[in-house]
Amino acid sequence: MKNLTAAAVLSEDFLEVTDSTCWNRLDAKAQASPHFAVFGQVHATEAFPAGSGHVLIGLISKEEAQAKPDTAFRELVKCVPPTISVGPATTLDSLISIFGDPAQRHVAVVDVNGHLAGVVTRGGVLQALLSALNQDSETTVPAEDLSWQLVTNLANACETSTAFQFMFRLLDEDTIDRSFLEKALNQLTRSVGARYGALTVIANNGEIEEFVYAGLTAEQASCIGHPPTGRGLLGAIDQTARVTHVSDISLDPRHTGFPDGHLHMQSMLAAPLRASGELVGRVYLCDKENGEPFTEKDEALIRCFAHVIANVVRRRRDDLARIRLETEKDVLRSLTHQLLTVTFLHDIIQVLAHHTASLLGYHTFAYFEYDSYRSGLRFLFRQQSTTNPSTGRVLAEVADTIIPCNETSLLEPLLACFAEPGDEVDSKIRQHLGLSAMERQCYLRVPLSHGGELVGVVVLISQSGHRYQPHHVAMLQSLLVPCTIAAIRVR
């Protein structure tokens, strides 16, 4: 194993592109490449004394390119961690150290002549480790190396090559969706020989982001009702950092009972999903098919599964946060540039509505101007998702309608569901929008204010079934800063 090098785990599945092109300019075959090696023109420097030429400036994954399909690769390279280049003789120990950073997805392998020989991915390294572990039983693992520890745990936990390869594939997964989670849970359930299984992913705000189950029919699941909320025994599991084995659920003092319609389950093996100490979910299995107790091998397997899923979830969230931040910066730059040329309040609100649609999305966008003389909100503008972004509607017929309100109470943003009761002002806002009966949507109200004085209020109604999150509030607030300045300027 110690003789393995970067050359042994090399992937040639990449496409060389120039830094001036973008993903949308590539043909369908080229777009299917999992990695893009971006080459740019550089001039003579101390590093490149031979003069100008094309050199590798970075690696971009397919997902990163798809996220900004019209952005030149030279700009995308600036938005991702710097590409690390190694030689073909680089040891596997060194590669493991590099991939210890969750942000590092791939490494460029460059030969002595400076030519790109290929790409090494985290998946390629793990595959080599797993294969080597199968062949080298005398390998010693440095105790301080968590990557080695994880692979060793996998080797000890997985009795079959199927489970072994399954765990490896999870580690290199980029997409977290319901289908992926269901497949992962079903494989875990089969590997352990459990009759039932469940996996919950918890959002940053503590709400259930996704819940999948195994061993139940759709009819049986519907009889249970809502997903487990993490109270009682499950809540206790969330507070731990280890695997919990309960031989008889009914006898555990933390158990508060099953909901009506829930199948009887006796034993449970559970683990919290934690990444860097943060709880991102939980996984639990109930009742072995053969009726026997869960074993130490089962505990090792669910422990590794929880570790892997938690880190995949965290890595994907970090990626989405980074992409979201870059998108927000682009939208904010475009918004600020357009506001330089507008001279009317209506134009400012139209520009805001257009950029808000691209960043957050909505069913309805509305703007209320604050009338300090009459101490109320004047309903000025509404635009729905089906409306042409360049038009919107000025509500001249209700422009003189005033919703009495307390200015101070509107200086803080409000995020709520339509099903939740609002105060009198919000009730009247909903009535004016004609949306008071909609229950599966989210209501977001954010003020335009300057120097502690209210200028106006933006209200967003989400698409049905979509919920705004706290980061959406922060996004809208950042867009309103230049709009507030522009609105004061044109008054």
CSV table of C-alpha atoms in Angstrom, one decimal:
chain,number,residue,atom,x,y,z
A,1,MET,CA,0.0,0.0,0.0
A,2,LYS,CA,2.8,2.4,0.8
A,3,ASN,CA,4.1,2.0,-2.8
A,4,LEU,CA,0.8,3.4,-4.2
A,5,THR,CA,1.2,6.8,-5.9
A,6,ALA,CA,-0.9,9.4,-7.7
A,7,ALA,CA,-0.2,7.6,-11.0
A,8,ALA,CA,-1.9,4.5,-9.7
A,9,VAL,CA,-5.2,6.3,-9.0
A,10,LEU,CA,-5.2,8.6,-12.0
A,11,SER,CA,-8.4,9.4,-13.8
A,12,GLU,CA,-8.2,10.6,-17.4
A,13,ASP,CA,-11.9,11.4,-17.4
A,14,PHE,CA,-11.6,15.2,-17.8
A,15,LEU,CA,-11.9,17.8,-20.6
A,16,GLU,CA,-9.4,20.5,-21.3
A,17,VAL,CA,-11.1,23.9,-21.9
A,18,THR,CA,-9.9,27.5,-22.3
A,19,ASP,CA,-10.6,30.0,-19.6
A,20,SER,CA,-12.7,32.2,-21.9
A,21,THR,CA,-15.4,29.7,-22.6
A,22,CYS,CA,-18.3,28.6,-20.4
A,23,TRP,CA,-20.4,25.5,-19.8
A,24,ASN,CA,-23.3,26.6,-22.0
A,25,ARG,CA,-20.9,26.9,-25.0
A,26,LEU,CA,-19.9,23.3,-24.9
A,27,ASP,CA,-21.7,20.6,-26.8
A,28,ALA,CA,-23.7,17.9,-25.0
A,29,LYS,CA,-20.9,15.4,-25.1
A,30,ALA,CA,-18.4,17.9,-23.6
A,31,GLN,CA,-20.9,19.0,-20.9
A,32,ALA,CA,-21.1,15.4,-19.7
A,33,SER,CA,-17.4,15.4,-18.6
A,34,PRO,CA,-17.2,15.2,-14.8
A,35,HIS,CA,-14.2,17.5,-14.6
A,36,PHE,CA,-12.9,20.5,-16.6
A,37,ALA,CA,-9.2,21.4,-16.7
A,38,VAL,CA,-9.2,25.1,-17.3
A,39,PHE,CA,-6.2,26.5,-19.3
A,40,GLY,CA,-5.3,30.1,-19.6
A,41,GLN,CA,-2.8,32.3,-21.4
A,42,VAL,CA,0.0,33.6,-19.2
A,43,HIS,CA,3.0,35.8,-20.0
A,44,ALA,CA,6.6,35.4,-19.1
A,45,THR,CA,7.2,35.5,-15.4
A,46,GLU,CA,9.7,34.1,-12.9
A,47,ALA,CA,7.5,31.0,-12.7
A,48,PHE,CA,7.1,30.7,-16.5
A,49,PRO,CA,10.4,32.2,-17.9
A,50,ALA,CA,9.9,30.6,-21.3
A,51,GLY,CA,7.3,33.2,-22.3
A,52,SER,CA,3.6,33.2,-23.0
A,53,GLY,CA,1.7,29.9,-23.2
A,54,HIS,CA,-1.3,28.0,-22.1
A,55,VAL,CA,-1.1,26.6,-18.5
A,56,LEU,CA,-3.4,25.0,-16.1
A,57,ILE,CA,-5.1,27.6,-13.9
A,58,GLY,CA,-7.6,25.3,-12.2
A,59,LEU,CA,-10.0,22.4,-12.1
A,60,ILE,CA,-13.8,22.8,-12.2
A,61,SER,CA,-16.3,20.0,-11.5
A,62,LYS,CA,-19.4,19.5,-13.6
A,63,GLU,CA,-21.7,20.6,-10.8
A,64,GLU,CA,-19.7,23.8,-10.3
A,65,ALA,CA,-19.9,24.6,-14.1
A,66,GLN,CA,-23.6,23.8,-14.2
A,67,ALA,CA,-24.4,26.1,-11.3
A,68,LYS,CA,-23.2,29.1,-13.4
A,69,PRO,CA,-23.5,27.9,-17.0
A,70,ASP,CA,-23.0,31.4,-18.6
A,71,THR,CA,-20.0,32.3,-16.5
A,72,ALA,CA,-16.5,32.1,-18.1
A,73,PHE,CA,-14.4,29.3,-16.6
A,74,ARG,CA,-11.7,31.9,-15.7
A,75,GLU,CA,-14.3,33.4,-13.3
A,76,LEU,CA,-15.4,30.1,-11.9
A,77,VAL,CA,-11.8,29.2,-11.0
A,78,LYS,CA,-11.8,32.3,-8.7
A,79,CYS,CA,-14.9,30.9,-6.8
A,80,VAL,CA,-13.5,27.5,-5.9
A,81,PRO,CA,-10.6,26.5,-3.7
A,82,PRO,CA,-7.2,26.8,-5.5
A,83,THR,CA,-6.3,23.7,-7.5
A,84,ILE,CA,-3.5,21.7,-6.0
A,85,SER,CA,-1.0,20.1,-8.4
A,86,VAL,CA,1.1,17.1,-7.6
A,87,GLY,CA,3.5,14.9,-9.5
A,88,PRO,CA,2.7,11.3,-10.6
A,89,ALA,CA,5.1,9.9,-7.9
A,90,THR,CA,3.2,11.6,-5.0
A,91,THR,CA,2.4,9.0,-2.4
A,92,LEU,CA,-1.1,8.0,-1.3
A,93,ASP,CA,-0.3,9.3,2.2
A,94,SER,CA,0.2,12.8,0.8
A,95,LEU,CA,-3.0,12.5,-1.2
A,96,ILE,CA,-5.0,11.4,1.9
A,97,SER,CA,-3.6,14.5,3.7
A,98,ILE,CA,-4.8,16.8,0.9
A,99,PHE,CA,-8.3,15.2,0.8
A,100,GLY,CA,-8.5,15.7,4.6
A,101,ASP,CA,-9.8,19.1,3.6
A,102,PRO,CA,-13.5,18.6,2.7
A,103,ALA,CA,-13.3,21.4,0.2
A,104,GLN,CA,-10.8,19.5,-1.9
A,105,ARG,CA,-12.6,17.4,-4.5
A,106,HIS,CA,-9.8,16.8,-7.0
A,107,VAL,CA,-6.1,17.2,-7.5
A,108,ALA,CA,-4.3,17.9,-10.8
A,109,VAL,CA,-1.4,15.5,-11.6
A,110,VAL,CA,1.3,17.2,-13.7
A,111,ASP,CA,4.3,15.4,-15.3
A,112,VAL,CA,7.9,16.7,-15.3
A,113,ASN,CA,7.2,18.6,-18.6
A,114,GLY,CA,4.4,20.5,-17.0
A,115,HIS,CA,1.7,18.6,-19.0
A,116,LEU,CA,-1.6,17.6,-17.3
A,117,ALA,CA,-1.4,13.8,-16.9
A,118,GLY,CA,-4.8,13.4,-15.3
A,119,VAL,CA,-7.0,14.1,-12.2
A,120,VAL,CA,-7.1,12.4,-8.9
A,121,THR,CA,-10.4,12.4,-7.1
A,122,ARG,CA,-11.4,11.6,-3.5
A,123,GLY,CA,-13.2,8.6,-4.9
A,124,GLY,CA,-10.2,7.4,-6.7
A,125,VAL,CA,-8.1,7.5,-3.5
A,126,LEU,CA,-10.7,5.7,-1.5
A,127,GLN,CA,-11.0,3.0,-4.1
A,128,ALA,CA,-7.3,2.4,-4.0
A,129,LEU,CA,-7.3,2.3,-0.2
A,130,LEU,CA,-10.2,-0.2,-0.1
A,131,SER,CA,-8.5,-2.4,-2.7
A,132,ALA,CA,-5.2,-2.3,-0.9
A,133,LEU,CA,-6.8,-3.0,2.5
A,134,ASN,CA,-8.3,-6.2,1.0
A,135,GLN,CA,-4.9,-7.3,-0.1
A,136,ASP,CA,-2.7,-6.1,2.7
A,137,SER,CA,-3.8,-7.3,6.2
A,138,GLU,CA,-0.5,-6.2,7.9
A,139,THR,CA,-0.9,-2.5,7.1
A,140,THR,CA,-0.6,-0.3,10.2
A,141,VAL,CA,-2.7,2.8,10.4
A,142,PRO,CA,-1.4,6.0,12.1
A,143,ALA,CA,-3.7,6.7,15.0
A,144,GLU,CA,-3.7,10.4,14.3
A,145,ASP,CA,-4.9,10.0,10.8
A,146,LEU,CA,-8.7,10.2,10.7
A,147,SER,CA,-8.9,9.3,7.0
A,148,TRP,CA,-7.0,6.1,7.7
A,149,GLN,CA,-9.1,5.4,10.7
A,150,LEU,CA,-12.3,5.8,8.7
A,151,VAL,CA,-11.1,3.4,6.0
A,152,THR,CA,-10.0,0.9,8.6
A,153,ASN,CA,-13.4,1.1,10.3
A,154,LEU,CA,-15.1,0.5,7.0
A,155,ALA,CA,-12.9,-2.6,6.5
A,156,ASN,CA,-13.8,-3.9,9.9
A,157,ALA,CA,-17.5,-3.1,9.6
A,158,CYS,CA,-18.3,-4.4,6.2
A,159,GLU,CA,-18.3,-8.2,6.0
A,160,THR,CA,-19.3,-8.3,2.4
A,161,SER,CA,-17.7,-6.5,-0.6
A,162,THR,CA,-21.1,-5.1,-1.5
A,163,ALA,CA,-21.4,-3.2,1.8
A,164,PHE,CA,-17.7,-2.3,1.5
A,165,GLN,CA,-18.2,-0.7,-2.0
A,166,PHE,CA,-21.4,0.9,-0.9
A,167,MET,CA,-19.8,2.8,1.9
A,168,PHE,CA,-17.0,3.9,-0.4
A,169,ARG,CA,-19.5,5.2,-3.0
A,170,LEU,CA,-21.3,7.2,-0.3
A,171,LEU,CA,-18.1,9.0,0.6
A,172,ASP,CA,-17.7,10.4,-2.9
A,173,GLU,CA,-21.3,11.4,-3.3
A,174,ASP,CA,-22.1,15.0,-4.2
A,175,THR,CA,-25.9,15.0,-4.5
A,176,ILE,CA,-28.2,14.8,-1.5
A,177,ASP,CA,-31.8,14.1,-2.5
A,178,ARG,CA,-34.6,11.8,-1.5
A,179,SER,CA,-33.6,9.1,-4.0
A,180,PHE,CA,-30.0,9.0,-2.8
A,181,LEU,CA,-31.1,8.8,0.8
A,182,GLU,CA,-33.6,6.0,0.2
A,183,LYS,CA,-31.0,4.0,-1.7
A,184,ALA,CA,-28.4,4.5,1.0
A,185,LEU,CA,-30.8,3.6,3.8
A,186,ASN,CA,-32.1,0.5,1.9
A,187,GLN,CA,-28.5,-0.7,1.4
A,188,LEU,CA,-27.7,-0.2,5.1
A,189,THR,CA,-30.8,-2.0,6.2
A,190,ARG,CA,-30.0,-5.0,3.9
A,191,SER,CA,-26.3,-5.0,5.1
A,192,VAL,CA,-27.3,-5.2,8.7
A,193,GLY,CA,-30.3,-7.5,8.1
A,194,ALA,CA,-32.8,-5.1,9.8
A,195,ARG,CA,-36.5,-5.2,9.2
A,196,TYR,CA,-37.1,-1.5,9.4
A,197,GLY,CA,-35.0,1.6,9.0
A,198,ALA,CA,-35.4,5.4,9.0
A,199,LEU,CA,-33.1,8.3,8.2
A,200,THR,CA,-33.8,12.0,9.0
A,201,VAL,CA,-31.9,15.0,7.8
A,202,ILE,CA,-32.3,18.1,9.9
A,203,ALA,CA,-32.0,21.6,8.5
A,204,ASN,CA,-29.9,24.3,10.1
A,205,ASN,CA,-33.0,25.8,11.7
A,206,GLY,CA,-33.8,22.5,13.4
A,207,GLU,CA,-36.7,21.5,11.1
A,208,ILE,CA,-36.9,18.2,9.3
A,209,GLU,CA,-35.4,18.7,5.8
A,210,GLU,CA,-35.9,15.1,4.6
A,211,PHE,CA,-37.2,11.9,6.1
A,212,VAL,CA,-37.0,8.5,4.4
A,213,TYR,CA,-37.8,5.0,5.7
A,214,ALA,CA,-37.2,1.3,4.7
A,215,GLY,CA,-39.3,-1.8,5.4
A,216,LEU,CA,-42.7,0.0,5.4
A,217,THR,CA,-45.3,0.2,2.7
A,218,ALA,CA,-46.6,3.6,1.7
A,219,GLU,CA,-49.9,2.7,3.3
A,220,GLN,CA,-48.2,1.7,6.6
A,221,ALA,CA,-46.2,4.9,6.6
A,222,SER,CA,-49.3,7.0,5.9
A,223,CYS,CA,-51.0,5.5,9.0
A,224,ILE,CA,-48.2,6.8,11.2
A,225,GLY,CA,-48.7,10.4,10.0
A,226,HIS,CA,-46.0,13.0,10.4
A,227,PRO,CA,-42.3,12.0,10.7
A,228,PRO,CA,-40.8,11.6,14.2
A,229,THR,CA,-40.0,14.9,15.7
A,230,GLY,CA,-37.1,13.9,17.8
A,231,ARG,CA,-38.7,13.7,21.3
A,232,GLY,CA,-38.3,10.9,23.9
A,233,LEU,CA,-35.9,8.2,22.9
A,234,LEU,CA,-35.0,9.8,19.6
A,235,GLY,CA,-34.4,13.1,21.3
A,236,ALA,CA,-32.0,11.4,23.7
A,237,ILE,CA,-30.1,9.9,20.7
A,238,ASP,CA,-29.6,13.4,19.3
A,239,GLN,CA,-27.9,14.5,22.4
A,240,THR,CA,-25.2,11.8,22.2
A,241,ALA,CA,-22.2,11.3,19.9
A,242,ARG,CA,-22.3,7.5,19.8
A,243,VAL,CA,-24.3,4.5,18.7
A,244,THR,CA,-27.3,3.6,20.9
A,245,HIS,CA,-28.4,0.0,21.2
A,246,VAL,CA,-31.8,-0.6,22.8
A,247,SER,CA,-32.8,-4.3,23.3
A,248,ASP,CA,-36.4,-3.6,24.2
A,249,ILE,CA,-37.8,-0.1,23.3
A,250,SER,CA,-40.9,-0.5,25.5
A,251,LEU,CA,-38.7,-0.9,28.6
A,252,ASP,CA,-36.5,2.1,28.0
A,253,PRO,CA,-37.4,4.9,30.4
A,254,ARG,CA,-36.8,7.5,27.6
A,255,HIS,CA,-39.5,5.9,25.4
A,256,THR,CA,-42.7,7.9,25.3
A,257,GLY,CA,-44.8,5.5,23.3
A,258,PHE,CA,-45.5,4.9,19.6
A,259,PRO,CA,-48.1,7.2,17.8
A,260,ASP,CA,-51.4,5.7,16.7
A,261,GLY,CA,-51.0,3.5,13.6
A,262,HIS,CA,-47.3,2.8,14.2
A,263,LEU,CA,-46.1,-0.8,13.8
A,264,HIS,CA,-44.7,-2.5,16.9
A,265,MET,CA,-41.0,-2.5,17.0
A,266,GLN,CA,-38.9,-4.1,19.8
A,267,SER,CA,-35.2,-3.5,19.4
A,268,MET,CA,-33.4,-0.4,18.0
A,269,LEU,CA,-29.9,0.5,16.8
A,270,ALA,CA,-29.5,4.3,16.3
A,271,ALA,CA,-26.8,6.9,15.7
A,272,PRO,CA,-26.8,10.7,15.3
A,273,LEU,CA,-25.5,12.2,12.2
A,274,ARG,CA,-22.9,14.7,13.3
A,275,ALA,CA,-20.4,16.7,11.2
A,276,SER,CA,-17.8,18.8,13.1
A,277,GLY,CA,-20.0,18.5,16.2
A,278,GLU,CA,-23.1,19.8,14.5
A,279,LEU,CA,-26.2,17.6,14.4
A,280,VAL,CA,-27.5,17.2,10.9
A,281,GLY,CA,-29.8,14.2,11.3
A,282,ARG,CA,-30.2,10.7,12.8
A,283,VAL,CA,-30.4,7.1,11.5
A,284,TYR,CA,-32.0,4.2,13.2
A,285,LEU,CA,-32.7,0.5,12.5
A,286,CYS,CA,-35.3,-1.7,14.2
A,287,ASP,CA,-35.6,-5.5,14.6
A,288,LYS,CA,-33.3,-7.9,12.9
A,289,GLU,CA,-35.0,-10.1,10.3
A,290,ASN,CA,-33.6,-13.2,11.9
A,291,GLY,CA,-34.9,-12.1,15.4
A,292,GLU,CA,-31.4,-12.0,16.8
A,293,PRO,CA,-29.9,-9.0,18.7
A,294,PHE,CA,-27.9,-6.4,16.8
A,295,THR,CA,-24.2,-7.2,16.9
A,296,GLU,CA,-20.9,-5.2,17.3
A,297,LYS,CA,-20.5,-5.5,13.5
A,298,ASP,CA,-23.9,-3.9,13.1
A,299,GLU,CA,-22.9,-1.1,15.4
A,300,ALA,CA,-19.6,-0.5,13.5
A,301,LEU,CA,-21.5,-0.4,10.2
A,302,ILE,CA,-24.2,2.1,11.4
A,303,ARG,CA,-21.5,4.2,13.0
A,304,CYS,CA,-19.6,4.5,9.7
A,305,PHE,CA,-22.8,5.1,7.8
A,306,ALA,CA,-23.7,8.0,10.1
A,307,HIS,CA,-20.2,9.5,9.8
A,308,VAL,CA,-20.3,9.2,6.0
A,309,ILE,CA,-23.8,10.6,5.5
A,310,ALA,CA,-23.2,13.5,7.9
A,311,ASN,CA,-20.1,14.5,6.1
A,312,VAL,CA,-21.7,14.3,2.7
A,313,VAL,CA,-24.6,16.5,4.0
A,314,ARG,CA,-22.2,19.0,5.4
A,315,ARG,CA,-20.0,19.1,2.3
A,316,ARG,CA,-23.1,19.6,0.1
A,317,ARG,CA,-24.4,22.4,2.3
A,318,ASP,CA,-21.0,24.1,2.2
A,319,ASP,CA,-21.0,23.9,-1.6
A,320,LEU,CA,-24.5,25.3,-1.8
A,321,ALA,CA,-23.7,28.1,0.6
A,322,ARG,CA,-20.6,29.0,-1.5
A,323,ILE,CA,-22.6,28.9,-4.7
A,324,ARG,CA,-25.4,30.9,-3.1
A,325,LEU,CA,-23.0,33.6,-1.9
A,326,GLU,CA,-21.4,34.0,-5.4
A,327,THR,CA,-24.9,34.1,-7.0
A,328,GLU,CA,-26.0,36.7,-4.4
A,329,LYS,CA,-22.9,38.8,-5.2
A,330,ASP,CA,-23.6,38.7,-9.0
A,331,VAL,CA,-27.3,39.7,-8.5
A,332,LEU,CA,-26.3,42.5,-6.1
A,333,ARG,CA,-23.8,43.9,-8.6
A,334,SER,CA,-26.3,43.8,-11.4
A,335,LEU,CA,-29.0,45.4,-9.2
A,336,THR,CA,-26.7,48.2,-8.1
A,337,HIS,CA,-25.6,48.9,-11.7
A,338,GLN,CA,-29.2,49.2,-12.9
A,339,LEU,CA,-30.3,51.4,-10.1
A,340,LEU,CA,-27.8,54.0,-11.2
A,341,THR,CA,-30.0,54.9,-14.2
A,342,VAL,CA,-33.5,54.9,-12.7
A,343,THR,CA,-35.3,58.1,-11.7
A,344,PHE,CA,-38.7,56.9,-10.5
A,345,LEU,CA,-39.7,54.8,-7.5
A,346,HIS,CA,-41.8,52.4,-9.7
A,347,ASP,CA,-38.7,51.6,-11.8
A,348,ILE,CA,-36.7,50.9,-8.6
A,349,ILE,CA,-39.3,48.4,-7.4
A,350,GLN,CA,-39.5,46.7,-10.8
A,351,VAL,CA,-35.7,46.2,-10.8
A,352,LEU,CA,-35.9,44.9,-7.3
A,353,ALA,CA,-38.8,42.5,-8.2
A,354,HIS,CA,-36.8,41.2,-11.2
A,355,HIS,CA,-33.7,40.4,-9.2
A,356,THR,CA,-35.6,39.0,-6.3
A,357,ALA,CA,-37.3,36.5,-8.6
A,358,SER,CA,-33.9,35.3,-9.9
A,359,LEU,CA,-32.4,35.0,-6.4
A,360,LEU,CA,-35.3,33.8,-4.2
A,361,GLY,CA,-38.2,33.1,-6.4
A,362,TYR,CA,-41.8,33.9,-5.4
A,363,HIS,CA,-45.5,33.5,-6.1
A,364,THR,CA,-46.2,37.1,-5.4
A,365,PHE,CA,-44.0,40.2,-4.8
A,366,ALA,CA,-45.6,43.3,-3.4
A,367,TYR,CA,-44.3,46.7,-2.3
A,368,PHE,CA,-46.0,49.0,0.3
A,369,GLU,CA,-44.7,52.6,0.7
A,370,TYR,CA,-44.8,54.0,4.2
A,371,ASP,CA,-46.8,57.2,4.6
A,372,SER,CA,-45.4,59.0,7.7
A,373,TYR,CA,-48.1,61.7,7.5
A,374,ARG,CA,-51.0,59.2,7.7
A,375,SER,CA,-49.0,56.6,9.7
A,376,GLY,CA,-49.8,53.7,7.4
A,377,LEU,CA,-48.8,51.6,4.4
A,378,ARG,CA,-49.8,52.6,0.9
A,379,PHE,CA,-50.1,49.6,-1.4
A,380,LEU,CA,-48.2,50.5,-4.6
A,381,PHE,CA,-47.0,47.5,-6.5
A,382,ARG,CA,-47.6,43.8,-7.1
A,383,GLN,CA,-46.0,41.3,-9.4
A,384,GLN,CA,-46.7,37.5,-9.6
A,385,SER,CA,-44.4,34.8,-10.9
A,386,THR,CA,-46.4,34.6,-14.1
A,387,THR,CA,-46.0,38.3,-14.7
A,388,ASN,CA,-43.4,39.5,-17.2
A,389,PRO,CA,-40.5,40.6,-15.0
A,390,SER,CA,-40.2,43.8,-17.0
A,391,THR,CA,-43.7,45.0,-16.3
A,392,GLY,CA,-45.4,44.2,-13.0
A,393,ARG,CA,-48.5,46.1,-12.0
A,394,VAL,CA,-48.8,49.5,-10.4
A,395,LEU,CA,-51.9,49.3,-8.3
A,396,ALA,CA,-53.2,52.8,-9.0
A,397,GLU,CA,-56.7,51.8,-8.0
A,398,VAL,CA,-55.7,51.1,-4.4
A,399,ALA,CA,-52.8,53.6,-4.2
A,400,ASP,CA,-54.8,55.7,-1.8
A,401,THR,CA,-55.7,52.8,0.5
A,402,ILE,CA,-53.8,53.1,3.8
A,403,ILE,CA,-53.2,50.2,6.2
A,404,PRO,CA,-52.8,51.8,9.6
A,405,CYS,CA,-49.7,50.5,11.4
A,406,ASN,CA,-47.1,51.2,14.0
A,407,GLU,CA,-43.8,52.1,12.2
A,408,THR,CA,-41.6,50.6,14.9
A,409,SER,CA,-43.3,47.2,14.6
A,410,LEU,CA,-42.4,47.0,10.9
A,411,LEU,CA,-38.7,47.8,11.3
A,412,GLU,CA,-37.9,44.1,11.9
A,413,PRO,CA,-38.3,41.3,9.2
A,414,LEU,CA,-41.0,38.7,9.6
A,415,LEU,CA,-40.9,35.1,8.3
A,416,ALA,CA,-44.0,33.0,8.8
A,417,CYS,CA,-46.3,30.4,7.3
A,418,PHE,CA,-49.7,31.4,6.0
A,419,ALA,CA,-51.2,28.8,8.3
A,420,GLU,CA,-49.7,30.8,11.2
A,421,PRO,CA,-51.9,33.7,12.5
A,422,GLY,CA,-50.5,37.1,11.8
A,423,ASP,CA,-51.1,40.5,13.5
A,424,GLU,CA,-53.7,42.9,12.2
A,425,VAL,CA,-51.4,44.6,9.8
A,426,ASP,CA,-50.3,41.3,8.2
A,427,SER,CA,-53.9,40.2,8.0
A,428,LYS,CA,-54.8,43.3,6.0
A,429,ILE,CA,-51.7,42.9,3.8
A,430,ARG,CA,-52.8,39.4,3.0
A,431,GLN,CA,-56.3,40.6,2.3
A,432,HIS,CA,-55.0,43.2,-0.1
A,433,LEU,CA,-53.0,40.6,-1.9
A,434,GLY,CA,-56.1,38.3,-2.1
A,435,LEU,CA,-54.1,35.4,-0.7
A,436,SER,CA,-55.4,35.0,2.8
A,437,ALA,CA,-56.7,31.5,2.1
A,438,MET,CA,-53.4,30.0,0.9
A,439,GLU,CA,-52.0,27.7,3.6
A,440,ARG,CA,-49.0,25.9,2.0
A,441,GLN,CA,-47.1,29.0,1.3
A,442,CYS,CA,-44.6,31.2,3.2
A,443,TYR,CA,-44.9,34.9,4.0
A,444,LEU,CA,-41.8,37.1,4.2
A,445,ARG,CA,-42.0,40.8,5.1
A,446,VAL,CA,-38.8,42.9,5.1
A,447,PRO,CA,-38.6,46.6,5.6
A,448,LEU,CA,-36.8,49.3,3.6
A,449,SER,CA,-35.5,51.7,6.3
A,450,HIS,CA,-32.9,54.5,6.6
A,451,GLY,CA,-31.6,55.9,9.8
A,452,GLY,CA,-34.2,54.0,11.8
A,453,GLU,CA,-37.1,55.5,9.7
A,454,LEU,CA,-39.4,53.2,7.6
A,455,VAL,CA,-39.4,53.9,3.9
A,456,GLY,CA,-41.5,51.0,2.7
A,457,VAL,CA,-42.1,47.2,3.1
A,458,VAL,CA,-41.5,44.4,0.6
A,459,VAL,CA,-43.7,41.3,1.0
A,460,LEU,CA,-42.9,38.0,-0.7
A,461,ILE,CA,-45.3,35.0,-0.9
A,462,SER,CA,-43.5,31.8,-1.7
A,463,GLN,CA,-44.5,29.2,-4.3
A,464,SER,CA,-46.8,26.5,-2.9
A,465,GLY,CA,-44.9,24.0,-0.7
A,466,HIS,CA,-41.7,26.1,-0.7
A,467,ARG,CA,-40.5,27.6,2.6
A,468,TYR,CA,-38.2,30.6,2.9
A,469,GLN,CA,-35.4,30.1,5.3
A,470,PRO,CA,-33.5,32.7,7.5
A,471,HIS,CA,-30.7,33.0,4.8
A,472,HIS,CA,-33.4,34.1,2.4
A,473,VAL,CA,-34.3,36.9,4.7
A,474,ALA,CA,-30.6,38.0,4.8
A,475,MET,CA,-30.5,37.8,1.0
A,476,LEU,CA,-33.5,40.1,0.6
A,477,GLN,CA,-32.1,42.5,3.1
A,478,SER,CA,-28.8,42.8,1.2
A,479,LEU,CA,-30.8,43.6,-2.0
A,480,LEU,CA,-32.8,46.3,-0.2
A,481,VAL,CA,-29.8,48.3,0.9
A,482,PRO,CA,-29.1,49.9,-2.5
A,483,CYS,CA,-32.8,50.1,-3.3
A,484,THR,CA,-33.4,52.1,-0.1
A,485,ILE,CA,-30.7,54.5,-1.1
A,486,ALA,CA,-32.1,54.8,-4.6
A,487,ALA,CA,-35.7,55.3,-3.2
A,488,ILE,CA,-34.5,58.2,-1.0
A,489,ARG,CA,-32.6,59.7,-3.9
A,490,VAL,CA,-35.7,59.9,-6.2
A,491,ARG,CA,-38.1,61.1,-3.6
